[in-house]
Each structure stands twice: as structure tokens, then as C-alpha cells.
CSV table of C-alpha atoms in Angstrom, one decimal:
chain,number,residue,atom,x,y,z
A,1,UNK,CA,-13.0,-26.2,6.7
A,2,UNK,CA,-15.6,-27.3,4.4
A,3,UNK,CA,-16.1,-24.0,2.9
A,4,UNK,CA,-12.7,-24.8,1.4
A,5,UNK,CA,-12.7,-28.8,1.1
A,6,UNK,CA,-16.2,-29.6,0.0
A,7,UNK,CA,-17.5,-29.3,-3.7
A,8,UNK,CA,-20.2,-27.4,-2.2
A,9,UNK,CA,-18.0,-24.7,-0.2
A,10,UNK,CA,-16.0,-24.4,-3.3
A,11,UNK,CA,-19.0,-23.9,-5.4
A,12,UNK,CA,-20.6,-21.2,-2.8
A,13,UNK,CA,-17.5,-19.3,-2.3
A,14,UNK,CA,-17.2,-18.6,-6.4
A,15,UNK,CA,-20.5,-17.5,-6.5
A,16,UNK,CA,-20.2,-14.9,-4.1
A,17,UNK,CA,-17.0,-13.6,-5.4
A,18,UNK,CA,-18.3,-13.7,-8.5
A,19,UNK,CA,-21.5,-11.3,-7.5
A,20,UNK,CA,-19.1,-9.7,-5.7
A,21,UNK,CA,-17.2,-8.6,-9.2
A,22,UNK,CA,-20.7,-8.5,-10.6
A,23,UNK,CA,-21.5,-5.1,-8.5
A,24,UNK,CA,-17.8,-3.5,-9.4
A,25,UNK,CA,-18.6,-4.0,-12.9
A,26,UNK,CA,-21.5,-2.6,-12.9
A,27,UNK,CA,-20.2,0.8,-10.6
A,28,UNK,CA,-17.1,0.5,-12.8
A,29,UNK,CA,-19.2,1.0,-16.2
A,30,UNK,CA,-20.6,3.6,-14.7
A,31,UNK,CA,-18.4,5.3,-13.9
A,32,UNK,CA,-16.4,4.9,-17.4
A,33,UNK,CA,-19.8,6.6,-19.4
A,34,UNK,CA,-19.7,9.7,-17.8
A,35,UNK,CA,-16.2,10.1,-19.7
A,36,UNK,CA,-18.8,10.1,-22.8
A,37,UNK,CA,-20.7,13.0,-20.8
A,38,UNK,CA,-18.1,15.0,-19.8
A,39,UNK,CA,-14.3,14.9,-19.7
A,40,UNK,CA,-14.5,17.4,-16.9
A,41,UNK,CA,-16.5,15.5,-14.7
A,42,UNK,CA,-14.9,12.2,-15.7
A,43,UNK,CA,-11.3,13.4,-14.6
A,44,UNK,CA,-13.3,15.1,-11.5
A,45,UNK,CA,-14.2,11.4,-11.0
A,46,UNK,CA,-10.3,10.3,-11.3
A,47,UNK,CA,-9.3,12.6,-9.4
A,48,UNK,CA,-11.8,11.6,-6.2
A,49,UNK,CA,-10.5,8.1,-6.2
A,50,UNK,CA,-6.9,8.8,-7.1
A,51,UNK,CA,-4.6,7.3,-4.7
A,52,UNK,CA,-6.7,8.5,-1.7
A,53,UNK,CA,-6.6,5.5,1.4
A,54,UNK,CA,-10.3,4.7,0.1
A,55,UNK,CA,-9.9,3.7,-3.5
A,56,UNK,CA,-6.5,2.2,-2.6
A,57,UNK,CA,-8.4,-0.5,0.0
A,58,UNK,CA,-11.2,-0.8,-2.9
A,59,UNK,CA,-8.3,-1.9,-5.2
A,60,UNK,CA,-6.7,-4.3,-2.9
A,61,UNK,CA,-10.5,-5.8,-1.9
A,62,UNK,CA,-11.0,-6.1,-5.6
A,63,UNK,CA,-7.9,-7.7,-6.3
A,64,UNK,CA,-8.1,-10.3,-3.8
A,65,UNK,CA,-12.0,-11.0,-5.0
A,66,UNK,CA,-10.6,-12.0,-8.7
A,67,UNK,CA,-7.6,-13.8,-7.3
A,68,UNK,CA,-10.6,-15.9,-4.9
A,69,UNK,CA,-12.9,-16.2,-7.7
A,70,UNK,CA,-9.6,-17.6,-10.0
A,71,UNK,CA,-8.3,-19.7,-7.8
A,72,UNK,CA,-11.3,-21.8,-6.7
A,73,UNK,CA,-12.4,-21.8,-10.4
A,74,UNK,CA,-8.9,-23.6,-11.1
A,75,UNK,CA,-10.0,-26.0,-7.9
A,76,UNK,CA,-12.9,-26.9,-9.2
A,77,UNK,CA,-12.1,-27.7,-12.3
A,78,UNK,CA,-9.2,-29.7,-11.3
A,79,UNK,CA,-11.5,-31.7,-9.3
A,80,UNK,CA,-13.8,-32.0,-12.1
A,81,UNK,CA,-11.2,-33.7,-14.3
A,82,UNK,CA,-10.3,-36.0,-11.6
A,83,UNK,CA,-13.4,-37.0,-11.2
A,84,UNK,CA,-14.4,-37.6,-14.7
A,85,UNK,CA,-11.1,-39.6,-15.5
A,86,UNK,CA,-10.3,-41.4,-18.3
A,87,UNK,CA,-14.3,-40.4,-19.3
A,88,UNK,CA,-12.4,-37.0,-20.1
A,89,UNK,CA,-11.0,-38.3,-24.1
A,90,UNK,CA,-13.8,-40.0,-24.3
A,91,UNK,CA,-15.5,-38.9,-27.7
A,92,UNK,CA,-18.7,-37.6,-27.1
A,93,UNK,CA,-21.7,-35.6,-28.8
A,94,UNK,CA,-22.3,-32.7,-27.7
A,95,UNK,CA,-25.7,-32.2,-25.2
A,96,UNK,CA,-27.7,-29.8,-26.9
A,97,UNK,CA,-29.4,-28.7,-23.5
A,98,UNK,CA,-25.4,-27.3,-22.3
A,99,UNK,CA,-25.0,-24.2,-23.2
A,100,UNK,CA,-21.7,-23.4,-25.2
A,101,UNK,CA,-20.9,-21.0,-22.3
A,102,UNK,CA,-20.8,-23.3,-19.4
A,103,UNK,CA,-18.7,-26.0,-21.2
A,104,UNK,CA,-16.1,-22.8,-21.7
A,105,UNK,CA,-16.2,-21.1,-18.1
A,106,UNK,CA,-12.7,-21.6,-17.5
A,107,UNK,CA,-11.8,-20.9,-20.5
A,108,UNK,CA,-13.6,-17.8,-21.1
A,109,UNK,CA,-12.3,-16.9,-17.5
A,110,UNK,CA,-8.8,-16.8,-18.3
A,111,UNK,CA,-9.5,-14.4,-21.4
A,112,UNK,CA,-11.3,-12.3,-18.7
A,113,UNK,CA,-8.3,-12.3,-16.5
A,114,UNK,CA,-6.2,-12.1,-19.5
A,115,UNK,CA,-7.6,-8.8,-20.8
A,116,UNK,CA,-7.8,-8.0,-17.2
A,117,UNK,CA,-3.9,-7.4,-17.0
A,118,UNK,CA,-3.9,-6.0,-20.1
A,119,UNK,CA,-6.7,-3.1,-18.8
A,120,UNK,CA,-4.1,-2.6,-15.5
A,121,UNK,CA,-1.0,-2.1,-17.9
A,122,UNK,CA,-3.0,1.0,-19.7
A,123,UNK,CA,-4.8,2.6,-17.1
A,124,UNK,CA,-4.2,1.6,-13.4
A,125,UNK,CA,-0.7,1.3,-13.9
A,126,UNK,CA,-0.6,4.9,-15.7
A,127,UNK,CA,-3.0,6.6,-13.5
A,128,UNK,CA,-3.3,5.5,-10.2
A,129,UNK,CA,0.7,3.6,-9.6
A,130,UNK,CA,2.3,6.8,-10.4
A,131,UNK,CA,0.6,8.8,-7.6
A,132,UNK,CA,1.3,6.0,-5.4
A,133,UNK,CA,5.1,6.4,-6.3
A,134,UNK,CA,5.0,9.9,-6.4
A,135,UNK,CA,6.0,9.8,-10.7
A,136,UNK,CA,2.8,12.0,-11.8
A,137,UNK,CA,5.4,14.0,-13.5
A,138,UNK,CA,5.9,11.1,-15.8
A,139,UNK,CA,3.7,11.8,-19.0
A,140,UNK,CA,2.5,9.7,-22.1
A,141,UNK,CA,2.1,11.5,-25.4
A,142,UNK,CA,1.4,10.6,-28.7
A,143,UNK,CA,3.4,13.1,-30.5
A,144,UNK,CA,0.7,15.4,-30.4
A,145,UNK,CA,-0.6,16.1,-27.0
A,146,UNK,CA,0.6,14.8,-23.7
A,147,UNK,CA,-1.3,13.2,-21.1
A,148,UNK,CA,-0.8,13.3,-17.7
A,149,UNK,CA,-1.5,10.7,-14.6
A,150,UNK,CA,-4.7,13.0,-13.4
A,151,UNK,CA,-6.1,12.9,-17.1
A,152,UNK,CA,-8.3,10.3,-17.7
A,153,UNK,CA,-10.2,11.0,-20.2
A,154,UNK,CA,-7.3,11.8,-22.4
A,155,UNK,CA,-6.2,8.6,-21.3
A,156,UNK,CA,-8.9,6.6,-22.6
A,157,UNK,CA,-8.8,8.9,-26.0
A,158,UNK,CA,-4.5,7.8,-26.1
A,159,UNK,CA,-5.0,3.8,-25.4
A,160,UNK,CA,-7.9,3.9,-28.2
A,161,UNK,CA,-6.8,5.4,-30.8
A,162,UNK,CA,-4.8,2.4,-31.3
A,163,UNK,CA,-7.1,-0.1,-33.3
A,164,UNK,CA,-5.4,-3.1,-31.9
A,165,UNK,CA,-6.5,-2.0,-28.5
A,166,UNK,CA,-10.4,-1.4,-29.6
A,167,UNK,CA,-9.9,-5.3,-31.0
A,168,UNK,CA,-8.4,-6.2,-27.7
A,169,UNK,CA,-10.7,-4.7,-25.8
A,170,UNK,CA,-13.9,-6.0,-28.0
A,171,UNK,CA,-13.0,-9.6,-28.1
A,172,UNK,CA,-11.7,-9.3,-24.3
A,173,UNK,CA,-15.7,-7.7,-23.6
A,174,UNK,CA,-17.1,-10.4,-25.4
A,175,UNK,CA,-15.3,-12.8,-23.3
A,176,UNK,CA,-17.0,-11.4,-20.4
A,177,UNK,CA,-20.4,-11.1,-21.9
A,178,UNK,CA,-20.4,-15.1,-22.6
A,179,UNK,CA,-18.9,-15.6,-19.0
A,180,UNK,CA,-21.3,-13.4,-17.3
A,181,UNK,CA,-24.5,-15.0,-18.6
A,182,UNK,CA,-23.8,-18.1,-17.6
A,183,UNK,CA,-21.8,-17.3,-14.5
A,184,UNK,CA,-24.5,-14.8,-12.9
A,185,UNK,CA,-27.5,-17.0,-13.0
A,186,UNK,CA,-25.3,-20.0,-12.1
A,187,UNK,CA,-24.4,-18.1,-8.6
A,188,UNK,CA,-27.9,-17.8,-7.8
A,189,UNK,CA,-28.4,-21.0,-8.5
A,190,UNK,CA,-25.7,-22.0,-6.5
A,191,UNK,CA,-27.4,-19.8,-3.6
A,192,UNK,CA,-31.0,-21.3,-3.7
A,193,UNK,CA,-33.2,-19.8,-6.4
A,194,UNK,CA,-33.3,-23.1,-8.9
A,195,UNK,CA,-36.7,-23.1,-9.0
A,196,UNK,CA,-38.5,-23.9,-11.7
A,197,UNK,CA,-40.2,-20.5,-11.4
A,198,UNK,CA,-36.9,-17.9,-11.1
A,199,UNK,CA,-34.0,-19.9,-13.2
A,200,UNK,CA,-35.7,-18.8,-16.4
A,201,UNK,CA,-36.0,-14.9,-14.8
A,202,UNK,CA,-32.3,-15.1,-13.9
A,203,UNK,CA,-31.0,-16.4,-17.0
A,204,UNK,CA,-33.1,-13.8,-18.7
A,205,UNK,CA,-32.0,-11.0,-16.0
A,206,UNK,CA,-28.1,-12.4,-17.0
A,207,UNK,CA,-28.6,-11.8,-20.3
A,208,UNK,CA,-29.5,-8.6,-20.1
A,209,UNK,CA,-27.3,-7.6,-17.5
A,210,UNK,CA,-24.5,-8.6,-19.3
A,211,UNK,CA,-25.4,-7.0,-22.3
A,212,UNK,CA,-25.9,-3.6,-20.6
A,213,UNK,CA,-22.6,-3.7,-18.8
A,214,UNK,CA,-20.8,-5.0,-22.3
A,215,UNK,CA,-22.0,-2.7,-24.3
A,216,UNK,CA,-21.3,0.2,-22.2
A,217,UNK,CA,-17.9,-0.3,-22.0
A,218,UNK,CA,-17.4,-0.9,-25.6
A,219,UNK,CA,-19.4,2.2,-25.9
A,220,UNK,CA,-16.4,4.2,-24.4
A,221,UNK,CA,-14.0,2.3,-26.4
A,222,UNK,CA,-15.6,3.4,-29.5
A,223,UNK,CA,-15.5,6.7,-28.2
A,224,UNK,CA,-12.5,6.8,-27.2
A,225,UNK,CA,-11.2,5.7,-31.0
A,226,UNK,CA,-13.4,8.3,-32.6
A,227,UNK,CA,-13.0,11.5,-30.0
């Protein structure tokens, strides 16, 4: 299938997974600042996507969207390598027209993926694995105040007061900030507007995109040290 064994197929099929991840960032930031609104309504939140049949299908869809978008960037940079060959330790100056970010995308995507599993290991697997096993009984605490599966506000308020996890968390977001403003405009590229006319609107609309969506989750980080 050429979607699979062509450069181009490869190429198309990252972009769209990657918009795809684009969209569930943004709704996913979203949905992480109303905690800065109200605890009330962000556990209300929670507690609508819980372990219910929909948010357990949105999980598996996401999941299989970041193991897609992972996998084919592994493919294509494999194929990359082999096709520069020896040219690869070759010493060369740097172009000053490629951006730092695009000489990094794989790199910068396994920090994302990286930090990714680090994100599951404090919140999905504490919120919502133990309703799937039927454990919601099983509480963290911090000595002071307990903190159950349904509570996720006090949740974020427990992972962050650790200041390792705010630096993990900051240098994990700024992974993402340097792989999203190359990686969205690159999609569309990928998908047809590389004209001379929109690449300099999308790089722009990247920038600011990313910025927006980077800075709102650090925003509930540094609330979530500080509340």
C-alpha cells in the first residue's frame, strides 16, 4: 500500500496523526484551566469522563494516534539515514535557513513521548485505571490530606507540589512547544498549502498555537505548586 511504502504515504499519514494530537491538545488544555477556575467544576469535568465507554474509546483512539504518529516518525527517519549514507558523519556547517527544530523532530519527539509516560504514571494511571479495576478506594496522600481517584484537582495540587515534577513537566512543555512549531506548519505543508502566500501564515499561526497551548498547561502546573 503506498500509504505505508512510499515516502509520501509515510509523510501524509504523520501529518494527519499529528493534527490529529493537535486538536486533543488543544481540548485537553482546556479542559486542564478550568481546574484554575474551579476545583468543583474541574472534578465535575473528571467525573463526566471517568471510566464511562466514551472517554475509554477516546483513550484507546488517542493512544493508537501517538503510537501511529511514533512509529512512522521512526520510519522515516530510518529511511532518511539510509538514504543519506555515509553523507551522515560527514562534517558539515550548519544551514542557517533550517530551523534548530526541524534538525531535532525526532529528538524532541521522544522527550514528548517521554514525558508523555511520565504524565500517564501521575494522573491517568491514578485517576482513570483505578475505576477501570474497580481500586477507587486506593488513595494517595501526602501526609496531610488524602486524595482520592475522583479528585482531580487535588490531584494536580499532590503531583505539583513536588518541584522536580514542575521541572519535569516545564522542560517536557518546552519539548513540545519546539516540536509543535515546526511539526504543525510542516503538516500543512505536507497537505498542500506551501504556497508562498500561506507557509509564512502557518508558521506564524504554529507559533502562536503552540505558545497558547504551552503556556496554559504550565499555567496549571504553576498553580498547582502554589495552590
Amino acid at each position: 500500500m503506498w500509504l505505508t511504502k512510499s515516502s509520501v504515504g509515510r509523510k501524509l499519514i504523520m501529518s494527519i496523526s499529528g493534527l490529529f494530537l493537535i486538536l486533543f491538545l488543544t481540548f485537553h488544555m482546556s479542559m486542564n484551566l478550568v481546574a484554575i477556575i474551579s476545583d468543583e467544576a474541574y472534578n465535575g469535568v473528571c467525573a463526566f469522563l471517568g471510566s464511562n465507554w466514551y472517554a475509554v474509546a477516546g483513550t484507546a483512539v488517542l493512544a493508537a494516534g501517538v503510537f501511529v504518529h511514533f512509529a512512522f516518525a521512526i520510519m522515516l527517519t530510518l529511511q532518511n539515514r539510509r538514504a543519506r549514507g555515509e553523507q551522515r558523519y560527514a562534517v558539515t556547517e550548519n544551514q542557517p535557513k533550517v530551523e534548530w527544530a526541524s534538525q531535532n523532530m525526532f529528538v524532541l519527539g521522544a522527550i514528548v513521548i517521554l514525558g508523555l509516560a511520565v504524565h500517564l504514571s501521575h494522573f491517568w494511571a491514578h485517576m482513570m485505571l483505578p475505576e477501570l479495576v474497580g481500586s477507587e478506594e486506593l488513595l494517595l496522600s501526602d501526609g496531610v490530606k488524602t486524595y482520592a481517584a475522583t479528585d482531580g484537582a487535588g490531584l494536580i495540587s499532590y503531583t505539583f507540589k513536588n518541584p522536580v515534577n514542575v521541572v519535569i513537566y516545564v522542560l517536557w512543555l518546552c519539548a513540545l512547544w519546539f516540536h509543535l512549531t515546526h511539526g504543525m506548519w510542516s503538516a500543512m505543508q505536507t497537505l498542500g498549502a506551501n504556497n508562498n502566500t500561506w507557509m509564512p501564515r502557518w508558521k506564524m499561526i504554529s507559533n502562536i498555537f503552540a505558545t497558547v497551548v504551552c503556556f496554559g498547561f504550565i499555567a496549571v502546573v504553576i498553580y498547582g505548586a502554589i495552590a
